[in-house]
Coordinates of N, CA and C in Angstrom, one line a residue:
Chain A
X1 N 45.7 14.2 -38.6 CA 46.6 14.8 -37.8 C 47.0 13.9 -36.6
X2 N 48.1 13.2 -36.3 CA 48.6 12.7 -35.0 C 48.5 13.7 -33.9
X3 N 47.9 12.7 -32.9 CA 47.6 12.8 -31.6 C 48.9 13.2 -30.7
X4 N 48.5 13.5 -29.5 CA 49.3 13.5 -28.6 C 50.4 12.1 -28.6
X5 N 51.3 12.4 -28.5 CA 52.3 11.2 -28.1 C 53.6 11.3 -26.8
X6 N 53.6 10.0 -26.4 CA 54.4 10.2 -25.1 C 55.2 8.9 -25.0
X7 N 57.0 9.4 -24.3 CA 57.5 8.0 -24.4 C 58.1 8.6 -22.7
X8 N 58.2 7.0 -22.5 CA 58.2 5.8 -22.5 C 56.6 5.6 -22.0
X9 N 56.0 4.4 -22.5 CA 54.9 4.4 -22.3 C 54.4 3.8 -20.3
X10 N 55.9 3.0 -20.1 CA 55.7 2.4 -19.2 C 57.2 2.6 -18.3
X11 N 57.4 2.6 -17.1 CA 58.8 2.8 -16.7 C 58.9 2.5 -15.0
X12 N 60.1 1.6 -14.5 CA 60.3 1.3 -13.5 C 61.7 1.9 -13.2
X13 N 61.4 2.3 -12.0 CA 62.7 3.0 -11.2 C 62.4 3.0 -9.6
X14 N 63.6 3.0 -9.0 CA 63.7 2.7 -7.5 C 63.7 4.2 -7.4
X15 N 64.0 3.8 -5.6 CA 63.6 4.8 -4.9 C 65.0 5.9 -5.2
X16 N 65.1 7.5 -4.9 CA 66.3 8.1 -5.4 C 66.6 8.3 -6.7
X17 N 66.1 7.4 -7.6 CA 66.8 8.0 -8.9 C 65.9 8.7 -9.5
X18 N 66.3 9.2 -10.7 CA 65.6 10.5 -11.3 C 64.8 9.9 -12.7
X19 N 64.2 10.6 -13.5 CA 63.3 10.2 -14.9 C 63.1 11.4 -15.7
X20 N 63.0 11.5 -16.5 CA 62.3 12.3 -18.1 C 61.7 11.2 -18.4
X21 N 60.3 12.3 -18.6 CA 59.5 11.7 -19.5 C 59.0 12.6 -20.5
X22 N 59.0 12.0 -22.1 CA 58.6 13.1 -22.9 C 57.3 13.2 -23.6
X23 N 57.0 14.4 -23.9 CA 55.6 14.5 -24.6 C 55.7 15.0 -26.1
X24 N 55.4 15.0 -27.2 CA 55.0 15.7 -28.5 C 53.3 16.0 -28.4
X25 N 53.5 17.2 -28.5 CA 52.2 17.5 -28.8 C 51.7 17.4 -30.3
X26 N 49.9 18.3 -30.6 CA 49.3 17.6 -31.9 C 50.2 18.8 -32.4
X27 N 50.4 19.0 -33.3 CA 51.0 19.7 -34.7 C 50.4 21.2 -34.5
X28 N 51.2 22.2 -34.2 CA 50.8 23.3 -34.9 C 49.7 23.8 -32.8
X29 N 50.2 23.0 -32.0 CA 49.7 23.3 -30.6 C 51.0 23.7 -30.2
X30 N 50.7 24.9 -29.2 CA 52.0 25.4 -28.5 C 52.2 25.4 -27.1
X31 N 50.9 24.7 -26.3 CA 50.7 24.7 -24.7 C 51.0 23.3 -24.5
X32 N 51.5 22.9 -23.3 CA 51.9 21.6 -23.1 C 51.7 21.3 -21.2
X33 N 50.7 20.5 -21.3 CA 50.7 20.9 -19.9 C 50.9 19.3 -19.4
X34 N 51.1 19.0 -18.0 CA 51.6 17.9 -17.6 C 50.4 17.6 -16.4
X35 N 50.2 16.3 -16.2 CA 49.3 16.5 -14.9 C 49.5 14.8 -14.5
X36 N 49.5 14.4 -12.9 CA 49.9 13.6 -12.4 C 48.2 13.0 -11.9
X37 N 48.5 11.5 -12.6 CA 47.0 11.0 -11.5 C 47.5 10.0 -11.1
X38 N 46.3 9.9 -10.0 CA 47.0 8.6 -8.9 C 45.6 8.3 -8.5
X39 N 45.2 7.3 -8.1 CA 44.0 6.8 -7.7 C 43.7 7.0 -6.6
X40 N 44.4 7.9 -5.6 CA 43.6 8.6 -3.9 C 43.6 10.1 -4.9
X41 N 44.2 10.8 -5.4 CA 44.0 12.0 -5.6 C 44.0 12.6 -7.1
X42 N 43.2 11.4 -8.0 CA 42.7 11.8 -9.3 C 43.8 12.5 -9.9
X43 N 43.2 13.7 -11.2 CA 44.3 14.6 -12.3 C 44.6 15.6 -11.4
X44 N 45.8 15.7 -11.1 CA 46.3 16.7 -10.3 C 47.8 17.4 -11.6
X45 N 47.5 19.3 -11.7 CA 48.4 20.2 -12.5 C 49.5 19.7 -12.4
X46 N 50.2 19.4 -13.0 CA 51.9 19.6 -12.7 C 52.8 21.6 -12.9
X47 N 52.3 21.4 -14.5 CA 52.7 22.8 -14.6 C 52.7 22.9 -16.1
X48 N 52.5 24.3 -16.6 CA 52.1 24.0 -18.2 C 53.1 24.8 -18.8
X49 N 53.6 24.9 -20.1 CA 54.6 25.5 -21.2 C 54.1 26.1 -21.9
X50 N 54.5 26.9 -22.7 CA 53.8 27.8 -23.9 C 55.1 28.8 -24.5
X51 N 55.4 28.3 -26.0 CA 56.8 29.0 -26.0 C 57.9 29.2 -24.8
X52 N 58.0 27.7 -25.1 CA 59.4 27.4 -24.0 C 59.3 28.1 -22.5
X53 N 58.1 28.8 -22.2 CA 58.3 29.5 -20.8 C 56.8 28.7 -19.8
X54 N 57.3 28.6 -19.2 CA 56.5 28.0 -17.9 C 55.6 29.4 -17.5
X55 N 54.4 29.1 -17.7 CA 53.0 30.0 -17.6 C 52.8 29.7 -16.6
X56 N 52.8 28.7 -15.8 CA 51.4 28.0 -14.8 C 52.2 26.9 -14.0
X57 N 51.9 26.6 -12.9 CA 52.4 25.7 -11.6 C 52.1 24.9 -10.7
X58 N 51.4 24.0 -10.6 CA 50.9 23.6 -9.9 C 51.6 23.3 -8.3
X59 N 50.9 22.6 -7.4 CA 51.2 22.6 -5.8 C 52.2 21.0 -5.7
X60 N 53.5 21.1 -6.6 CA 54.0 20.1 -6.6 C 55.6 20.2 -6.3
X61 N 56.5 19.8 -5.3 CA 58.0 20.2 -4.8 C 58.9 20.2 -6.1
X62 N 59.8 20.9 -5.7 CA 60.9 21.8 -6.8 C 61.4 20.2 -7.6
X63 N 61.3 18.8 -6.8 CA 61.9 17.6 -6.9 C 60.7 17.6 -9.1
X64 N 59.8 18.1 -9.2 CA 59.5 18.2 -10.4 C 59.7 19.6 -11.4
X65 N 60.2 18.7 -12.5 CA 60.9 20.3 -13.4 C 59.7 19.7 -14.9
X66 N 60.2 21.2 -15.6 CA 60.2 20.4 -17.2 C 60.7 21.6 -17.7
X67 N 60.2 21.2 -19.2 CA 61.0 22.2 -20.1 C 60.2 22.4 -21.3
X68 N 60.1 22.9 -22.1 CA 60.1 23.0 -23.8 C 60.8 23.6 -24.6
X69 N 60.8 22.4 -25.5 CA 61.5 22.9 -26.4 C 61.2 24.1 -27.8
X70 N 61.6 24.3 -28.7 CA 61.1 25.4 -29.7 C 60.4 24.4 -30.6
X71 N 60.7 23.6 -30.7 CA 59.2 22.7 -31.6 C 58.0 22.4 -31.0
X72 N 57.9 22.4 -30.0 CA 57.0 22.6 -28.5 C 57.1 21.8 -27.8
X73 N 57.7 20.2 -28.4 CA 57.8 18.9 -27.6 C 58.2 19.8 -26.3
X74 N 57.8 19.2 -25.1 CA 58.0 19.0 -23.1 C 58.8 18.0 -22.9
X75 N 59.3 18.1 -21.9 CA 60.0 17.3 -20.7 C 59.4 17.2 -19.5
X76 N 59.3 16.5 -19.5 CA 58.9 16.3 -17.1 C 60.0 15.8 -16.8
X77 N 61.2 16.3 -15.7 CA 61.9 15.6 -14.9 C 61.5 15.4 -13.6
X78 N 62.0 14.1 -12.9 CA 61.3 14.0 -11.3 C 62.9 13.4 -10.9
X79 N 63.1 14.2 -9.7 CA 64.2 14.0 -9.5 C 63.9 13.0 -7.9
X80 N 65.2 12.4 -7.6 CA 65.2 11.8 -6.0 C 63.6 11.0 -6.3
X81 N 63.5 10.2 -6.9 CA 62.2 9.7 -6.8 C 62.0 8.8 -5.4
X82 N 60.1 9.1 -5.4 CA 59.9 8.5 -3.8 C 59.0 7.7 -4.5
X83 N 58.3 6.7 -3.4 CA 57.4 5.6 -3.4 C 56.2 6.3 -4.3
X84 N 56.1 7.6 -3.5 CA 54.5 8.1 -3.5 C 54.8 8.4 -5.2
X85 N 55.2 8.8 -5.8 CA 55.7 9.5 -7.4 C 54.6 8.2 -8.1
X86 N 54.8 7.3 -7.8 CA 54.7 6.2 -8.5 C 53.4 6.8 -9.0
X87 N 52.9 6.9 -10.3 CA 51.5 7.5 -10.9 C 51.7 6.8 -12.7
X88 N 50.3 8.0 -13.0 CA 50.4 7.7 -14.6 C 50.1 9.2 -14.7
X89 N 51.6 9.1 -15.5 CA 52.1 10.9 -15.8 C 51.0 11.2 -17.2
X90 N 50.2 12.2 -17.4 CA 49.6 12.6 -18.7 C 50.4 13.7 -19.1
X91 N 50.1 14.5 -20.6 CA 50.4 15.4 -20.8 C 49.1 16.0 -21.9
X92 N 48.7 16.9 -22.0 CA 48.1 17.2 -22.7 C 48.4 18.8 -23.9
X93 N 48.2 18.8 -24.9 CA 48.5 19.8 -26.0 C 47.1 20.3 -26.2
X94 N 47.3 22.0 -26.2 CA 46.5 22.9 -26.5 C 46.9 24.0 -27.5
X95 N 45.7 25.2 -28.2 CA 46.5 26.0 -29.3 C 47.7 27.0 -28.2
X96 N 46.9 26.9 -26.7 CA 47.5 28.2 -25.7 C 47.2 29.4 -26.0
X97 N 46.2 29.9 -26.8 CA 45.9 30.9 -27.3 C 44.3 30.8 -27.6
X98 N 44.1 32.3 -27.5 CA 42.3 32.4 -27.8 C 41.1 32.0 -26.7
X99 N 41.7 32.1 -25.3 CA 40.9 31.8 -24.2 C 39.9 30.5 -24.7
X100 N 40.2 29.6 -25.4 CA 39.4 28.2 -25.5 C 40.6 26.9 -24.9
X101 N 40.7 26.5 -23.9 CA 41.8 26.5 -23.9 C 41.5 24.0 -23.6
X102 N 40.8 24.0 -24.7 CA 40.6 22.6 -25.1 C 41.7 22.1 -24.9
X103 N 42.3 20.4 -23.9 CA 43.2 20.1 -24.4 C 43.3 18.4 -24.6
X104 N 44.0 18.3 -25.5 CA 43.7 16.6 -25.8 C 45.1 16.1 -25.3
X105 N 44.6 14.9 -25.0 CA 45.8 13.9 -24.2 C 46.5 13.0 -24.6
X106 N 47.7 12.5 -23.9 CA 48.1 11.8 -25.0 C 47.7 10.3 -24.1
X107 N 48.7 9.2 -24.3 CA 48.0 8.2 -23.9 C 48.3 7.4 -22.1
X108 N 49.8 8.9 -21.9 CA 50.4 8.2 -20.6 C 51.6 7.8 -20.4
X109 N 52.2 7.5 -19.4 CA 53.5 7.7 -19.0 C 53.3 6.5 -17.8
X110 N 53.4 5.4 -17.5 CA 52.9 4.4 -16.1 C 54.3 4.5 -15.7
X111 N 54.4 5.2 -14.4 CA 55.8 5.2 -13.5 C 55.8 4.5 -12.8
X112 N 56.3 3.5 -12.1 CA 56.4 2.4 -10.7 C 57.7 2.7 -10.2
X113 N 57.1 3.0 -8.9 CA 58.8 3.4 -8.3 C 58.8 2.7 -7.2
X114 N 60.2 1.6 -7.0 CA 59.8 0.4 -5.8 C 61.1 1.3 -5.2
Chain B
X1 N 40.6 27.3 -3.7 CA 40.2 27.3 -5.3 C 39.1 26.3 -5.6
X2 N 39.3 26.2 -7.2 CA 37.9 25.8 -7.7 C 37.7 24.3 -7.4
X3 N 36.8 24.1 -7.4 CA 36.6 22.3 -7.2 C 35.6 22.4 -8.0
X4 N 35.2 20.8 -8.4 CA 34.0 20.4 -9.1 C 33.7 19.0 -8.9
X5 N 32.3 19.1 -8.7 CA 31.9 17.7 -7.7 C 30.9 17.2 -8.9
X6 N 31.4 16.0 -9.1 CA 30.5 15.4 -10.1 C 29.9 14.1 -9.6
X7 N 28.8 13.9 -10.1 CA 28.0 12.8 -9.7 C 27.4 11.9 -10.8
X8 N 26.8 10.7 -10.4 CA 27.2 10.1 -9.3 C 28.7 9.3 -9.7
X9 N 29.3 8.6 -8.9 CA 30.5 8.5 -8.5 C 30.7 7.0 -9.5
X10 N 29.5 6.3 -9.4 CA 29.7 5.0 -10.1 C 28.5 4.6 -10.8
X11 N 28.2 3.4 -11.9 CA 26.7 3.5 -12.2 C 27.1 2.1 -12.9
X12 N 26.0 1.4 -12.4 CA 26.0 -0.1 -13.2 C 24.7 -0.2 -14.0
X13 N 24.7 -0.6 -15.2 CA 23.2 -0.4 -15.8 C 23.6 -1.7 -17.0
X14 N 22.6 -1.8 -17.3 CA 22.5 -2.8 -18.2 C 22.4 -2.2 -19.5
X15 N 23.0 -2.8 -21.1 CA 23.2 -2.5 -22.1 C 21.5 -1.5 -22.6
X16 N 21.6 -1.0 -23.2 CA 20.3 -0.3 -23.7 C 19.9 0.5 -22.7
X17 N 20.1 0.8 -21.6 CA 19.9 1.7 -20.9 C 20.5 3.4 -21.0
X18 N 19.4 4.6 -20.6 CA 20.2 5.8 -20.9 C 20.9 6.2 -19.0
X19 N 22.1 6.9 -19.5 CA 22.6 7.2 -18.5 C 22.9 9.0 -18.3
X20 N 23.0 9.2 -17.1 CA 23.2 10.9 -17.3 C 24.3 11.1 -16.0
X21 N 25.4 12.0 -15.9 CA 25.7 12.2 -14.7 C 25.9 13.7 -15.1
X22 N 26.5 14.2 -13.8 CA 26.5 16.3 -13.9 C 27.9 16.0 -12.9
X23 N 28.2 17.5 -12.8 CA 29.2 18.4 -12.4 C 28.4 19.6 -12.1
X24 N 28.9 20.1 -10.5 CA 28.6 20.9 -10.5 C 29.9 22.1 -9.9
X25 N 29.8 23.2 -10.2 CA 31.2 24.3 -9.4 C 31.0 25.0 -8.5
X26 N 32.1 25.4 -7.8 CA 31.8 26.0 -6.8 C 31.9 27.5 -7.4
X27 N 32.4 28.1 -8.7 CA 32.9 28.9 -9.4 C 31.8 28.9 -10.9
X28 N 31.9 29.9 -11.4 CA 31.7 30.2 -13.0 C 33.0 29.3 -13.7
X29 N 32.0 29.0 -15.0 CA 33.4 28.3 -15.7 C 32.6 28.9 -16.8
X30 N 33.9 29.2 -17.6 CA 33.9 29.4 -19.3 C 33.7 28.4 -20.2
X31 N 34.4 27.6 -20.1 CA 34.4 25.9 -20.6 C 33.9 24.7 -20.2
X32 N 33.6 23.7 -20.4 CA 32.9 22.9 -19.9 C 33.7 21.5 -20.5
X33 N 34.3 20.6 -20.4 CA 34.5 19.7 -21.6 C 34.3 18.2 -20.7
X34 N 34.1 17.3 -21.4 CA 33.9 16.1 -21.1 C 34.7 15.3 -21.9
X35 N 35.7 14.3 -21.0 CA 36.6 13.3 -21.3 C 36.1 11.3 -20.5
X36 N 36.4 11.0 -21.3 CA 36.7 9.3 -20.7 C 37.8 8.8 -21.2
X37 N 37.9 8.3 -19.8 CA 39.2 7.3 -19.9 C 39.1 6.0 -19.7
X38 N 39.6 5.3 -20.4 CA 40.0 3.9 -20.2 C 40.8 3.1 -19.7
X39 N 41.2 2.1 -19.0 CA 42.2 1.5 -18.3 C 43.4 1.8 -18.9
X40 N 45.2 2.4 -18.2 CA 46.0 2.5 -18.6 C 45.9 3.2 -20.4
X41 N 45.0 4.4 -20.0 CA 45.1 5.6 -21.4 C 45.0 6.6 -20.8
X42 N 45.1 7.7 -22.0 CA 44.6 8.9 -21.0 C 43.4 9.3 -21.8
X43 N 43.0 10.0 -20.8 CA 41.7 11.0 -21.0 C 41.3 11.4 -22.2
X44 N 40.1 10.9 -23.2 CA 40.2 11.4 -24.7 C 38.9 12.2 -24.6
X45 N 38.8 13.6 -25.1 CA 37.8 14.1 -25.4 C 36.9 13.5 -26.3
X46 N 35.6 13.8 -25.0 CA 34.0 13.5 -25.7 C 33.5 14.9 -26.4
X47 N 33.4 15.8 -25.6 CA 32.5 16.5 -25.9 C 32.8 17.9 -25.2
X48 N 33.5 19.4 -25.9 CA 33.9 20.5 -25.5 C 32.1 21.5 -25.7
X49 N 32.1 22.2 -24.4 CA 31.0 23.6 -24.2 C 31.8 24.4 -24.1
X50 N 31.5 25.8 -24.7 CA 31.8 27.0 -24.6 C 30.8 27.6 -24.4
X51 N 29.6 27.8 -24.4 CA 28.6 29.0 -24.2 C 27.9 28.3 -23.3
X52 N 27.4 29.5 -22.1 CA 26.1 28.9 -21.3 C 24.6 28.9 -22.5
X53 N 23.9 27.2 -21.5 CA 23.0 27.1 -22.5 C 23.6 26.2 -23.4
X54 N 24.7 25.8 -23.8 CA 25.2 25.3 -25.1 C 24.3 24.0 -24.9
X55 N 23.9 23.5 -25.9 CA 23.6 21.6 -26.0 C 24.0 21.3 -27.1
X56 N 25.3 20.1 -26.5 CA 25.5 19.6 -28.2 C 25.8 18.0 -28.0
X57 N 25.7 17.2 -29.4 CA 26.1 15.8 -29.1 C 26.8 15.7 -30.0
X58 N 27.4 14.5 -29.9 CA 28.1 13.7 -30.5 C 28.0 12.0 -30.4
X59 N 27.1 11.8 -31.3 CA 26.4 10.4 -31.6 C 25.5 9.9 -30.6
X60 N 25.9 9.1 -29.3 CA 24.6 8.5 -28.5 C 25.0 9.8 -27.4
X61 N 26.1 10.9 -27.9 CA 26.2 11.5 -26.2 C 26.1 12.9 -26.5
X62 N 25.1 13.3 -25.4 CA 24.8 14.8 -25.1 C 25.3 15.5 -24.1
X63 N 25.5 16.7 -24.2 CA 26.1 17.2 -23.0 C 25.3 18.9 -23.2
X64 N 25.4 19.8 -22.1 CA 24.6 20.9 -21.9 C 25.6 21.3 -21.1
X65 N 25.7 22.9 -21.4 CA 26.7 24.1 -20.3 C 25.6 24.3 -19.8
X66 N 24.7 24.6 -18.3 CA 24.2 25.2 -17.6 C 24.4 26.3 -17.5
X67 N 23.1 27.1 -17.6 CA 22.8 28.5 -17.3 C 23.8 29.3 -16.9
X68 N 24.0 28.5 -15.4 CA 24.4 29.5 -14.4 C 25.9 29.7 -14.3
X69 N 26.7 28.5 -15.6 CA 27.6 28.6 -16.0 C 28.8 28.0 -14.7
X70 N 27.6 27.0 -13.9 CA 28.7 26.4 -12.9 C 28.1 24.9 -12.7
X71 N 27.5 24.3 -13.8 CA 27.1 23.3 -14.0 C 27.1 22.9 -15.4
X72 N 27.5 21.5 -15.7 CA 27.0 20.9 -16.7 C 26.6 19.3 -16.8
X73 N 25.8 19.2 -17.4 CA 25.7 17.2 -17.8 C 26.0 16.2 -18.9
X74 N 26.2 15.6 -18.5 CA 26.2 14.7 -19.7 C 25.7 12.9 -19.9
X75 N 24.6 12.6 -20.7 CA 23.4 11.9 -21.1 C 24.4 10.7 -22.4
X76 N 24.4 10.1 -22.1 CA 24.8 8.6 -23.0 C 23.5 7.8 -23.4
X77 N 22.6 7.9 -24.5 CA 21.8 6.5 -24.8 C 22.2 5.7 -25.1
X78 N 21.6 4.6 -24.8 CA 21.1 3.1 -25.5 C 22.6 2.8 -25.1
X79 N 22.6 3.2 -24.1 CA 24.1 2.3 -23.7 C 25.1 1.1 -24.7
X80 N 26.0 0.6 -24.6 CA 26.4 -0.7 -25.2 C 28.1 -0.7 -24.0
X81 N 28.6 -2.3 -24.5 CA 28.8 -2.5 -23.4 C 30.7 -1.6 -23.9
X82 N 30.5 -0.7 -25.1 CA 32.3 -0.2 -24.8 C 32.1 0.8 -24.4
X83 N 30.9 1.2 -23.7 CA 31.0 2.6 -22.9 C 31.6 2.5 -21.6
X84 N 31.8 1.5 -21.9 CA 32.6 1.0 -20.1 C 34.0 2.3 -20.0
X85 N 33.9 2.5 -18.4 CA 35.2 3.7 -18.8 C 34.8 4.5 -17.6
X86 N 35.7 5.3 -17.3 CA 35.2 6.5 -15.9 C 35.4 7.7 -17.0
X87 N 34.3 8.5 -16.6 CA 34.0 9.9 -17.5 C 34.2 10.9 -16.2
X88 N 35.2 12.1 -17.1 CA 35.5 13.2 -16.2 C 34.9 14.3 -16.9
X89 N 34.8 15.4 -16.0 CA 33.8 16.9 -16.2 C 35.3 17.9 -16.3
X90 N 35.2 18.5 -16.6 CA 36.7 19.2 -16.4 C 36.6 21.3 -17.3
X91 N 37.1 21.4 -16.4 CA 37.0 23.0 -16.8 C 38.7 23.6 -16.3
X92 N 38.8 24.9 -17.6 CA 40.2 25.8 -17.4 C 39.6 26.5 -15.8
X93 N 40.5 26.6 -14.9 CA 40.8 27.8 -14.1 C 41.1 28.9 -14.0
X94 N 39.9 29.5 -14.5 CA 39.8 30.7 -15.1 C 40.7 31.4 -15.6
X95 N 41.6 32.3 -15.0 CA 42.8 33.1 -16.3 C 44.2 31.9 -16.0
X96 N 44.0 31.0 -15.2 CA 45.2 29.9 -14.7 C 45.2 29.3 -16.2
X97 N 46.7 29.9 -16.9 CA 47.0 29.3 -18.2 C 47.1 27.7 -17.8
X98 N 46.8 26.9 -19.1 CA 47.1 25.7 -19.1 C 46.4 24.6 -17.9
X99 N 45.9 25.2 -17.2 CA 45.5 24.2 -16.2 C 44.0 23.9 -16.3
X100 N 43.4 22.5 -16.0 CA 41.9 22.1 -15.8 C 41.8 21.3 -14.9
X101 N 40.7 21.8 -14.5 CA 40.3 21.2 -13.0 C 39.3 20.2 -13.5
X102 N 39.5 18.8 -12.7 CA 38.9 17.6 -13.0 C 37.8 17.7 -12.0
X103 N 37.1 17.0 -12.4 CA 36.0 16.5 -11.5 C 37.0 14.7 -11.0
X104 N 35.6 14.2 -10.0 CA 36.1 13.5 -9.3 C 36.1 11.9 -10.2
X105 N 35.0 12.2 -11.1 CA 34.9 11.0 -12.4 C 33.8 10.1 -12.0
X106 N 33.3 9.5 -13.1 CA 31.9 8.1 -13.0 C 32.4 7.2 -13.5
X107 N 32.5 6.3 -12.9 CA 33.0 4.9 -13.4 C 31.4 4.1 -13.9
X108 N 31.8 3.5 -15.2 CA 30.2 3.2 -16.1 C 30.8 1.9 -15.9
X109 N 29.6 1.3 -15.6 CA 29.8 -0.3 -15.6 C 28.5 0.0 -16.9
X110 N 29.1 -1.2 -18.1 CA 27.7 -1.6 -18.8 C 27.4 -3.1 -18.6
X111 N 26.5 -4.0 -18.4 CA 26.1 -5.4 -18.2 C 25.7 -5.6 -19.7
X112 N 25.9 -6.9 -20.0 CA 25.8 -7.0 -21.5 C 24.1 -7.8 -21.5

């Protein structure tokens, strides 16, 4: 079964402009959750999907969105990008169901925002 | 909310050496799971707990849900040097769909 997958693996953008980045989760998973790390403040939530509806939210400005789709693949958009954004976006896929809520990751998203 | 403080923070040891670090919560946790990451990857599961009490491994690595269901550890033998990597402790928040709270991670140095 293929793993998590995520594009672009690597991405540069200035300050102001906006990004998607996308995720496929494993096959037959319907939770899709996004989480931002940075080396002063480790895995930090972004916000999680499950049947196209946003379940969960973390402590991050409206400047971050996403989406899912009906095949479950996610979106993260970051709009007005700032210096601080600059991270390595994860995403990780779970079943979303059955209170086990295991999730495997994919391999990353490296953002640099000058 | 919940935090989880894992220790220790870094560990240098030489190849063939056993190593152990813990997590501990400020909260009950249901789950327990253990991930390492590698430079520029993400996070790949080692080893998922569901029950307090649980002990299970997977090859040189052990891991145990504590009792009190606000601690767990995890035990690496006989080291070698591709254990190199920072290992995170990580649990769901509680009915918080989709979300896991990380611990703060061990960075493994192995010396060959």
């Amino acid at each position: 079964k293929a793993g998590v997958t995520q594009t672009p693996r690597y991405l540069i953008k200035t300050r102001g402009q906006q990004v998607t980045l996308s995720c496929s989760p494993i096959s037959g998973h319907r939770s899709v959750s996004w989480y931002q790390q940075t080396p002063g403040q480790g895995l930090q939530f972004l916000f999680e999907y499950f049947s196209e509806t946003q379940r969960n939210k973390g402590n991050f400005p409206g400047r971050f969105s996403g989406r899912q789709f009906s095949n479950s693949r996610s979106e993260m958009n970051v709009s007005t990008l700032e210096l601080g954004d600059s991270a390595l976006y994860l995403c990780a896929s779970s079943l979303g169901t059955g209170g086990q809520e295991t999730q495997y990751f994919g391999p990353g998203t490296r953002l640099l925002v000058l | 909310g919940q935090q989880l403080n894992q220790s220790p923070q870094s560990m240098f040891i030489q190849e063939g050496e056993d190593v152990s670090m813990n997590c501990t919560s400020s909260s009950i946790f249901n789950t327990w799971l253990w991930y390492k990451q590698e430079p520029g990857e993400g996070p790949v599961l080692l080893i998922a707990l569901y029950k307090a009490g649980e002990l299970t491994s997977n090859g040189r690595l052990t891991a145990q849900f504590g009792i009190t269901r606000k601690d767990s550890f995890l035990n690496i033998s006989a080291s070698i040097p591709s254990d190199v990597g920072i290992y995170f402790c990580a649990g769901p928040g509680g009915t918080s769909y989709g979300k896991l709270t990380f611990g703060q991670g061990t960075i493994l140095t192995v010396h060959p």
